[in-house]
């Protein structure tokens, strides 16, 4: 069958991971890629620079996505390095920050990530975004600016559901218009009951640039 799920590639390099939407499996896919790298004997870790939706623990505010990335990584980093901006409410980051009286700036966020990248080398590093590509950090800046600032190739996670073709093609177009390399697509088939899923996968494969994998 043309759209079978082959073994995921063992990637090397630094990538920014975005998605067609929130809750499309960015963290799940990122963890699978990190686990695949570990299986191949590669060093790896994931970062979640901004996370909205945290719970209070004995060690402070913690986000489940960031904790999952830490568990899947071979390079063990402090939580504050993995998730330097932890916001309480599970809502758009700029609104969550406003509710807490905080301001997220691109310069500060890029500084956090550069510090981690300079201090901790690895064969594979995944920097996971929040929500989709056009998520605001504040009134003027977008989270996509972090990928631009660091000049990172971008992996898009597509949540396979009705409407995903439009979302995926628009996101890929925006990434390329922002001057970044579209590294590839991870099609997350989380909905086993999706109508004409195979046809949707074929359409995405035909229209999106870069590598294409199904998970």
Short mmCIF file of C-alpha atoms in Angstrom, two decimals, residues 50-52 91-98 102-106 129-146:
data_model
loop_
_atom_site.label_atom_id
_atom_site.label_comp_id
_atom_site.label_asym_id
_atom_site.label_seq_id
_atom_site.Cartn_x
_atom_site.Cartn_y
_atom_site.Cartn_z
CA UNK A 50 7.18 28.48 25.34
CA UNK A 51 4.55 26.26 26.93
CA UNK A 52 1.05 27.40 27.87
CA UNK A 91 -4.49 29.27 26.02
CA UNK A 92 -2.66 31.32 23.38
CA UNK A 93 0.78 32.16 24.85
CA UNK A 94 0.54 35.93 24.45
CA UNK A 95 -2.83 35.98 26.24
CA UNK A 96 -1.58 33.65 28.98
CA UNK A 97 1.42 35.95 29.46
CA UNK A 98 -0.84 39.02 29.66
CA UNK A 102 4.42 39.03 31.73
CA UNK A 103 5.79 40.01 28.34
CA UNK A 104 7.41 37.43 26.05
CA UNK A 105 9.91 38.95 23.63
CA UNK A 106 11.56 37.29 20.67
CA UNK A 129 6.71 25.52 18.83
CA UNK A 130 3.32 26.21 20.42
CA UNK A 131 0.15 25.80 18.38
CA UNK A 132 0.60 26.60 14.69
CA UNK A 133 2.98 28.76 12.68
CA UNK A 134 1.29 32.15 13.20
CA UNK A 135 1.10 32.18 16.98
CA UNK A 136 1.76 35.61 18.54
CA UNK A 137 4.33 36.12 21.28
CA UNK A 138 3.17 39.67 21.95
CA UNK A 139 1.50 42.55 20.12
CA UNK A 140 4.27 42.74 17.50
CA UNK A 141 6.14 39.46 17.29
CA UNK A 142 5.29 35.90 16.30
CA UNK A 143 6.74 32.64 17.57
CA UNK A 144 7.70 31.89 13.96
CA UNK A 145 10.25 34.66 14.40
CA UNK A 146 12.25 32.33 16.62
#
